[in-house]
C-alpha cells in the first residue's frame, strides 16, 4: 500500500537536514563482507539469502519491536490459585522464533550438509541485527544437540524435535510436540562460574531422579527441557529436566524474571527444582564433561553475535552521515568522521572473519580442525565482545543526541553489547580457559600455530607482530597476563583470517592499526587507512 510522506512544513519550521527513515537493509545482498566470508568458509549462500530476507524484513523488525515493547510476563497462578509457572510473550516473539526455527537456525548444523556450522553462525549474525532476544533460546536448542548424544535413548526422543524446522510453543510433553526448544540452568548464587560449588542435589527415583535446589539464572524458562547440574553421591552430574510431564507440570517453580539491562524480549529467570523429575545425561559424576559440549557450541554464537550487533550499529551510523550535513559538508565527507567510521568498521570486519573461521573449524572433519575450534572460538568470543561495546557506543555518538533516543535502534544495540561477553564465561573465565586449553591440549596450540603461520609473508605488520608475540610468550604467560596474551593472540587470529580472505585495504588496515604502528586508545586515533575502500565495504551490496 502506498504511504503518504510525513509533513515537513510545520507551523514553526521546516524539517530539513534530517535523514529519512532508513529502508530495511538487505542482510545478505547488502553485506559484501558476509557474502565473501561465507564463500571463503564454505557456508550455504542460498539458505542464508532466504533466511536474511525473512529476518531483515520490515515485518520482522516490527515483530522485534513488539517483542521488546510487550516484555515477557511471569504468570505464577491461575485465577483459582493453581500453579502455572508460565511466561507469556508478545505475538512478535513467537513469530520471530518461528522464523528462526523454520530457517534452520537450530537445525542446519546437524543436517549433514557441508558448511552447516558456518551457515548457522551467519544466521546468528543476521538475526542478532534485528532481535537478539530470540537468539538465546534458538542458540541453546542448537547447542544442546551434541550434549544429548551422551544418552542414545534420550537422543532418539529429543534430537529430532530439537532439529525440526518448526516452532511449537504448546505446553505439552515432548512426545506430543512437533518441535522442541532446550534451555540451560547451571549457575547458582554461591558459585557463579564455579559450578563445582553447586548445591542442587539429585536423588534416585527408580530409573529417574528427583532434583531439589535453586538456580540463579535460567534463560528461556518456557523451553521444553533444560540441561542442568546437580550433585549425586558420585559428584556433579548432568541431567535433562523436562518442562512438561505426561498429564502434569514438572516441579520447576519460577521465582522471578530478571530485570535485565537488555535482551528484553527474552525471559531470564530464577527457578527452583522442588523434587523435579529428571533424566541423568552422561556418566554419574561427570556433569561438567557432559554439559561442556553444549557450552562449547553456545560460545560459537556468543562469538558471532557481537559482529552482528556492530554491523547493525555501523549501518545506522553510515545512513546518518550520508544524509546529514554540518559546516557546509556532508558528514561522510569530513576527514575525521571518515577516520572514525573506517576504524570502527575494521573491528566489525575482524569479528565477522574470526567468527566464521571458528565456525568452519566446528565443521571440520579432522582432529586438527576440531582442536582449532576449541581455541579459536574462545579467542573470537573474547576479542569481539570486548570491541562491541566501544564500537556501538561510538556509532551512537555519530548520531549525536538522536543516537541516544529510542526512535533509533542504537540504545537497544548498546544494551545488548555487553551480554555475549558475560554469557557462557566472562572475560577472565574465557582467558583462563584459553590458558587451560593450550596447556592441556597440545593439538589446539599446534592447530592455532599452523593457522597463524598460514598468513605469513603477505603483510609486514602481521609478521612482525606474530614474531613479537612469540618472543614475549615462548610458553604460556603468568595468569596475571592472561588478558594481554588473549588479546594479542585473538587479534593475530582475526588478522590471519582477514589477510587470506579480505581485500588488502581491510587486511592491511587491521594488521597495521591493531598489531603494528603506534595508535591512540580511542576509535579513529589512527592514520594511514584506506578509508574509501573500507567504507565502501560497509556500504556496498
XYZ file of C-alpha atoms in Angstrom:
541
model
C 0.000 0.000 0.000
C 1.276 3.465 -0.917
C 2.186 5.581 2.103
C 1.835 9.355 2.048
C 5.031 11.140 3.094
C 5.100 12.797 6.538
C 4.581 16.574 6.658
C 7.850 18.530 6.552
C 6.417 22.057 6.650
C 5.318 22.599 10.237
C 3.836 25.649 11.940
C 7.147 26.926 13.316
C 9.761 25.471 10.988
C 10.522 23.184 8.077
C 12.111 19.838 8.814
C 15.364 19.595 6.906
C 18.837 18.113 7.255
C 17.292 15.056 8.894
C 17.919 11.750 7.103
C 14.672 9.988 6.278
C 13.683 6.621 7.644
C 16.238 4.057 6.536
C 14.682 1.272 4.461
C 15.293 -2.177 5.959
C 18.824 -3.130 4.878
C 19.179 -6.394 2.989
C 21.056 -8.575 5.464
C 22.557 -10.700 2.695
C 22.700 -8.803 -0.596
C 23.678 -5.627 1.251
C 26.569 -7.197 3.174
C 29.527 -7.904 0.893
C 31.902 -8.990 3.702
C 29.361 -11.547 4.904
C 28.901 -12.999 1.421
C 32.654 -13.179 0.872
C 33.271 -14.681 4.301
C 30.599 -17.336 3.857
C 32.035 -18.240 0.457
C 35.554 -18.470 1.883
C 34.476 -20.686 4.777
C 32.043 -22.914 2.893
C 28.570 -21.852 4.058
C 25.282 -22.186 2.185
C 24.658 -18.914 0.379
C 21.199 -19.885 -0.867
C 19.926 -20.770 2.604
C 21.379 -17.581 4.048
C 19.847 -15.371 1.392
C 16.433 -16.845 2.162
C 16.887 -16.503 5.926
C 18.121 -12.933 5.599
C 15.086 -11.971 3.523
C 12.813 -13.029 6.389
C 14.987 -11.811 9.272
C 15.620 -8.401 7.752
C 12.119 -7.664 6.505
C 10.063 -4.741 7.735
C 7.674 -7.297 9.196
C 10.418 -8.937 11.263
C 11.679 -5.602 12.538
C 8.178 -4.680 13.649
C 7.875 -8.058 15.373
C 11.128 -7.405 17.187
C 9.921 -4.009 18.370
C 6.697 -5.599 19.603
C 8.596 -8.339 21.449
C 10.699 -5.734 23.271
C 7.834 -3.341 23.921
C 5.496 -6.028 25.282
C 8.068 -7.664 27.525
C 7.691 -11.233 28.830
C 5.277 -11.525 31.769
C 5.520 -14.035 34.591
C 2.217 -15.783 35.389
C 2.616 -17.917 38.509
C -1.014 -18.882 39.247
C -4.351 -19.210 37.554
C -7.401 -17.412 38.944
C -8.100 -20.282 41.345
C -4.618 -20.261 42.841
C -3.300 -23.310 40.997
C 0.365 -23.172 39.914
C 1.117 -22.277 36.310
C 4.760 -21.156 36.387
C 4.495 -19.775 32.869
C 5.942 -16.854 30.936
C 3.725 -15.115 28.380
C 5.266 -13.467 25.332
C 4.115 -10.988 22.708
C 2.981 -12.411 19.352
C 6.046 -10.858 17.725
C 8.324 -13.014 19.858
C 6.608 -16.185 18.709
C 6.688 -15.041 15.076
C 10.449 -14.488 15.195
C 11.028 -17.786 16.992
C 9.091 -19.463 14.188
C 11.087 -17.594 11.544
C 14.379 -18.650 13.085
C 13.359 -22.259 13.555
C 11.961 -22.608 10.025
C 15.102 -21.060 8.537
C 17.161 -23.764 10.237
C 18.881 -21.682 12.928
C 18.962 -24.666 15.324
C 18.899 -27.397 12.689
C 21.190 -26.605 9.771
C 24.428 -27.514 11.547
C 23.130 -31.047 12.226
C 21.568 -31.903 8.869
C 24.732 -33.345 7.377
C 25.306 -30.794 4.646
C 28.713 -29.139 4.166
C 29.280 -25.869 5.976
C 26.446 -26.362 8.438
C 28.065 -24.563 11.336
C 29.195 -21.695 9.093
C 25.630 -21.340 7.826
C 24.305 -21.445 11.380
C 26.842 -18.851 12.542
C 25.864 -16.498 9.725
C 22.205 -16.855 10.770
C 23.185 -15.853 14.311
C 24.944 -12.800 12.877
C 21.912 -11.830 10.790
C 19.166 -12.360 13.376
C 21.206 -10.569 16.050
C 20.885 -7.403 13.987
C 17.097 -7.491 14.269
C 16.101 -9.014 17.626
C 18.847 -10.602 19.731
C 16.407 -11.807 22.402
C 15.097 -14.713 20.352
C 18.653 -15.836 19.589
C 19.140 -17.124 23.143
C 16.568 -19.977 23.092
C 17.400 -20.829 19.491
C 21.114 -20.933 20.309
C 20.631 -23.203 23.301
C 18.460 -25.514 21.217
C 21.199 -25.740 18.580
C 23.923 -26.219 21.178
C 22.083 -28.877 23.161
C 22.177 -31.413 20.335
C 25.761 -32.679 20.863
C 25.248 -32.883 24.621
C 22.131 -35.030 24.131
C 24.248 -37.597 22.320
C 25.581 -38.713 25.720
C 22.423 -40.848 26.076
C 21.270 -42.691 22.920
C 17.749 -43.265 24.230
C 17.196 -39.609 25.143
C 18.850 -38.534 21.904
C 16.429 -40.658 19.890
C 13.493 -38.863 21.501
C 14.801 -35.325 21.766
C 17.182 -34.625 18.880
C 14.548 -34.973 16.106
C 12.384 -32.432 17.955
C 15.289 -30.038 18.608
C 16.327 -30.108 14.959
C 12.843 -29.929 13.456
C 12.402 -26.889 11.238
C 9.323 -25.885 13.141
C 8.283 -23.984 16.260
C 5.779 -25.413 18.694
C 5.170 -23.367 21.876
C 2.432 -25.707 23.114
C 2.507 -26.719 26.774
C 2.757 -30.467 26.247
C 5.176 -33.356 26.871
C 7.891 -33.951 24.326
C 6.253 -36.860 22.502
C 3.197 -34.703 21.695
C 5.162 -31.863 20.102
C 6.219 -31.188 16.512
C 9.340 -29.402 17.690
C 11.059 -28.534 20.948
C 13.422 -25.985 22.433
C 16.109 -26.600 25.023
C 17.436 -24.354 27.777
C 20.183 -24.475 30.352
C 20.294 -23.822 34.109
C 23.748 -24.113 35.686
C 24.505 -21.001 37.733
C 23.823 -20.882 41.465
C 24.178 -17.960 43.876
C 27.175 -19.186 45.784
C 29.285 -20.369 42.848
C 28.624 -18.452 39.651
C 31.133 -19.754 37.112
C 32.486 -22.169 39.733
C 29.791 -24.762 39.052
C 31.558 -27.372 41.181
C 30.296 -25.354 44.158
C 26.689 -26.124 43.151
C 24.489 -27.493 45.919
C 21.420 -28.655 43.975
C 21.060 -32.332 44.783
C 19.727 -35.282 42.810
C 18.112 -38.292 44.487
C 17.355 -41.523 42.606
C 13.721 -42.362 41.929
C 13.630 -45.705 40.125
C 15.195 -45.187 36.698
C 14.834 -41.422 37.064
C 15.948 -38.773 39.545
C 14.419 -36.024 41.648
C 16.180 -32.660 41.749
C 15.994 -30.201 44.631
C 17.718 -26.821 44.597
C 17.828 -23.269 43.302
C 19.263 -21.883 40.054
C 20.222 -18.219 39.963
C 19.983 -17.906 36.165
C 17.752 -19.876 33.825
C 17.315 -18.323 30.406
C 14.273 -19.098 28.275
C 12.299 -20.763 31.101
C 9.494 -21.836 28.740
C 11.841 -24.234 26.962
C 10.653 -27.821 26.716
C 13.629 -29.103 28.653
C 16.751 -27.933 30.455
C 20.230 -29.265 30.878
C 21.325 -28.686 34.447
C 23.882 -29.831 37.012
C 23.197 -31.429 40.378
C 25.155 -33.351 42.996
C 24.824 -37.122 43.354
C 26.885 -39.393 45.572
C 29.372 -39.612 42.693
C 29.655 -35.844 42.353
C 28.404 -33.188 39.936
C 26.232 -34.818 37.276
C 24.335 -33.561 34.229
C 20.568 -34.008 33.978
C 17.866 -33.367 31.411
C 14.821 -31.873 33.142
C 11.659 -31.962 31.003
C 9.459 -28.897 31.462
C 6.203 -30.770 30.937
C 5.309 -34.297 32.016
C 2.548 -36.631 30.910
C -0.593 -35.089 32.395
C 1.303 -32.809 34.784
C 3.708 -29.904 35.109
C 7.145 -30.784 36.357
C 8.082 -29.288 39.731
C 10.077 -26.397 38.253
C 8.983 -23.279 40.103
C 9.693 -19.864 38.605
C 10.715 -17.429 41.337
C 11.015 -14.213 39.346
C 12.128 -12.823 35.991
C 15.431 -10.991 35.934
C 15.155 -7.240 35.317
C 17.995 -7.085 32.802
C 19.848 -4.231 31.143
C 18.969 -5.558 27.693
C 17.834 -8.714 25.912
C 14.348 -7.662 26.982
C 12.392 -9.854 24.572
C 13.907 -12.953 26.140
C 12.869 -14.045 29.627
C 15.635 -14.918 32.088
C 14.578 -16.249 35.445
C 15.419 -17.694 38.812
C 13.982 -21.147 39.323
C 13.706 -23.799 41.989
C 13.610 -27.535 41.469
C 11.201 -28.858 44.097
C 11.640 -32.559 43.507
C 11.601 -32.071 39.733
C 11.718 -35.260 37.698
C 14.922 -35.586 35.640
C 16.833 -37.974 33.392
C 20.522 -38.451 34.031
C 22.542 -37.447 30.979
C 26.019 -38.911 30.691
C 28.058 -40.617 33.366
C 27.390 -40.190 37.060
C 29.810 -37.613 38.466
C 30.884 -36.378 35.019
C 28.449 -33.488 34.697
C 30.898 -30.831 33.555
C 32.325 -33.110 30.877
C 28.803 -33.735 29.556
C 27.385 -30.210 29.621
C 30.585 -28.596 28.311
C 29.653 -29.808 24.824
C 26.618 -27.536 24.988
C 28.694 -24.674 26.394
C 31.281 -25.079 23.621
C 28.632 -24.608 20.953
C 26.854 -21.715 22.656
C 30.224 -19.976 22.720
C 30.292 -20.026 18.938
C 27.112 -17.969 18.939
C 28.445 -15.562 21.565
C 31.429 -15.026 19.262
C 29.224 -14.305 16.228
C 26.538 -12.127 17.808
C 28.808 -9.121 18.549
C 29.752 -8.950 14.873
C 26.059 -8.677 14.020
C 25.436 -6.023 16.667
C 28.388 -3.975 15.414
C 27.191 -4.294 11.834
C 23.697 -3.062 12.718
C 25.094 -0.058 14.590
C 27.517 0.893 11.831
C 24.842 0.669 9.129
C 22.741 3.142 11.127
C 25.746 5.445 11.558
C 26.582 5.316 7.855
C 22.990 6.141 6.892
C 23.119 9.159 9.183
C 26.431 10.585 7.962
C 25.462 10.138 4.324
C 22.199 12.043 4.855
C 23.228 14.862 7.194
C 25.294 17.995 6.654
C 27.333 20.113 9.045
C 29.544 23.112 8.294
C 28.529 23.057 4.604
C 29.677 19.463 4.067
C 28.095 16.054 4.334
C 29.310 14.300 7.457
C 30.576 11.369 5.404
C 32.881 13.721 3.506
C 34.573 15.097 6.622
C 38.029 13.560 7.153
C 37.744 12.964 10.881
C 34.359 11.280 10.548
C 35.729 9.014 7.833
C 38.684 8.064 10.020
C 36.402 7.160 12.929
C 33.977 5.089 10.855
C 36.721 3.277 8.959
C 38.454 2.370 12.204
C 35.203 1.075 13.689
C 34.470 -0.930 10.551
C 37.744 -2.807 10.953
C 36.637 -4.118 14.355
C 33.435 -5.398 12.763
C 35.331 -6.984 9.860
C 37.738 -8.700 12.262
C 34.896 -10.046 14.410
C 32.984 -11.366 11.392
C 36.047 -13.023 9.856
C 37.183 -14.635 13.123
C 33.711 -15.925 13.928
C 33.154 -17.502 10.520
C 36.607 -19.132 10.578
C 35.881 -20.563 14.023
C 32.574 -21.897 12.681
C 34.391 -23.645 9.836
C 36.584 -25.339 12.417
C 33.394 -26.660 14.054
C 32.506 -28.140 10.657
C 35.955 -29.713 10.291
C 36.166 -33.440 9.821
C 39.706 -33.938 11.154
C 41.190 -33.640 14.610
C 43.234 -30.568 13.673
C 40.102 -28.563 12.845
C 38.280 -29.816 15.934
C 41.261 -28.798 18.057
C 41.334 -25.387 16.386
C 37.624 -24.943 17.158
C 38.277 -25.273 20.888
C 40.795 -22.423 20.979
C 39.541 -20.253 18.099
C 36.023 -19.844 19.493
C 37.380 -18.632 22.838
C 39.709 -16.116 21.178
C 36.925 -14.803 18.932
C 34.449 -14.565 21.812
C 36.882 -12.634 23.974
C 38.187 -10.067 21.493
C 34.967 -9.474 19.553
C 32.876 -8.849 22.655
C 35.446 -6.526 24.174
C 35.278 -4.439 20.998
C 31.469 -4.469 20.645
C 30.746 -2.044 23.497
C 33.056 0.792 22.336
C 32.181 0.306 18.672
C 28.437 0.574 19.304
C 28.990 3.456 21.730
C 30.897 5.369 19.064
C 28.227 4.609 16.462
C 25.675 6.045 18.877
C 27.805 9.179 19.234
C 27.926 9.592 15.446
C 24.182 10.271 15.531
C 24.599 12.754 18.371
C 21.520 13.131 20.550
C 19.424 11.061 18.146
C 21.635 8.072 18.832
C 20.614 8.211 22.490
C 16.906 8.174 21.673
C 14.763 5.058 21.388
C 13.466 6.223 17.982
C 16.675 4.631 16.670
C 17.902 1.074 17.343
C 21.178 2.323 18.859
C 20.031 2.208 22.512
C 18.833 -1.367 22.077
C 22.090 -2.391 20.425
C 24.117 -0.676 23.144
C 22.216 -2.505 25.885
C 22.849 -5.787 24.097
C 26.554 -5.143 23.574
C 27.872 -6.452 26.943
C 25.719 -9.571 27.054
C 27.687 -12.028 24.969
C 30.884 -11.107 26.756
C 29.251 -12.187 30.026
C 27.167 -15.168 28.904
C 28.993 -18.521 28.791
C 32.080 -17.171 30.521
C 33.005 -13.557 31.199
C 36.356 -12.152 30.148
C 38.531 -13.575 32.916
C 36.893 -17.002 32.648
C 37.498 -17.131 28.897
C 41.122 -16.015 29.202
C 41.808 -18.683 31.815
C 40.059 -21.248 29.618
C 42.399 -20.253 26.780
C 45.413 -20.957 29.000
C 43.949 -24.284 30.148
C 43.175 -25.372 26.601
C 46.695 -24.612 25.410
C 48.196 -26.341 28.462
C 46.065 -29.496 28.285
C 45.541 -29.907 24.552
C 48.790 -29.620 22.594
C 46.915 -30.173 19.326
C 44.944 -26.953 19.888
C 48.165 -24.969 20.148
C 49.607 -26.729 17.112
C 46.471 -26.095 15.043
C 46.425 -22.424 16.015
C 50.124 -22.018 15.242
C 49.583 -23.515 11.794
C 46.640 -21.179 11.228
C 48.722 -18.137 12.153
C 51.703 -19.278 10.077
C 49.468 -19.706 7.019
C 49.084 -15.923 6.784
C 52.791 -15.076 6.986
C 54.547 -13.289 4.165
C 51.712 -11.060 2.986
C 51.751 -8.190 5.477
C 54.857 -6.914 7.256
C 52.982 -5.626 10.307
C 51.393 -9.035 10.840
C 54.682 -10.914 10.521
C 56.387 -8.578 12.965
C 53.538 -8.796 15.464
C 53.487 -12.595 15.311
C 57.210 -12.742 15.963
C 56.878 -10.255 18.834
C 54.069 -12.293 20.395
C 56.091 -15.491 20.256
C 59.173 -13.834 21.671
C 57.173 -12.257 24.508
C 55.471 -15.565 25.342
C 57.609 -18.533 24.259
C 55.370 -20.548 26.580
C 52.174 -19.761 28.427
C 52.046 -16.455 30.317
C 51.615 -15.887 34.022
C 47.929 -15.891 34.945
C 48.059 -12.134 35.602
C 48.967 -11.596 31.917
C 46.168 -13.797 30.562
C 44.160 -10.888 29.167
C 47.146 -9.337 27.424
C 48.055 -12.724 25.960
C 44.482 -13.481 24.816
C 44.033 -10.047 23.254
C 47.285 -10.357 21.309
C 46.536 -13.886 20.151
C 42.900 -13.085 19.305
C 43.834 -10.105 17.165
C 46.521 -12.133 15.407
C 43.911 -14.806 14.667
C 41.464 -12.260 13.211
C 44.233 -10.631 11.174
C 45.354 -14.000 9.817
C 41.823 -14.683 8.514
C 41.458 -11.208 7.006
C 44.824 -11.458 5.255
C 43.629 -14.602 3.481
C 40.022 -13.606 2.768
C 39.580 -9.801 2.686
C 40.799 -7.029 0.377
C 44.168 -5.505 1.166
C 42.681 -2.241 2.453
C 40.876 -4.170 5.174
C 43.517 -6.793 5.939
C 46.433 -4.382 5.952
C 44.429 -1.719 7.765
C 43.516 -4.158 10.526
C 47.046 -5.520 10.875
C 48.738 -2.134 10.909
C 46.346 -0.434 13.330
C 45.768 -3.383 15.686
C 49.165 -5.068 15.545
C 51.708 -2.676 14.069
C 52.102 1.083 14.038
C 51.500 3.162 17.189
C 47.985 4.485 17.617
C 45.836 6.236 20.179
C 43.477 4.499 22.544
C 40.237 5.872 21.065
C 38.468 4.832 17.860
C 39.620 6.995 14.986
C 43.002 7.735 16.579
C 44.784 6.195 13.583
C 46.455 7.215 10.356
C 47.187 5.656 7.021
C 43.914 3.804 6.466
C 42.393 3.483 3.004
C 39.137 4.913 4.323
C 37.342 4.950 0.993
C 37.865 1.249 0.350
C 36.945 0.291 3.909
C 33.768 2.377 3.943
C 32.784 1.044 0.531
C 32.826 -2.426 2.087
C 30.458 -1.218 4.788
C 28.114 0.366 2.266
C 28.157 -1.937 -0.726
C 25.732 -4.668 -1.611
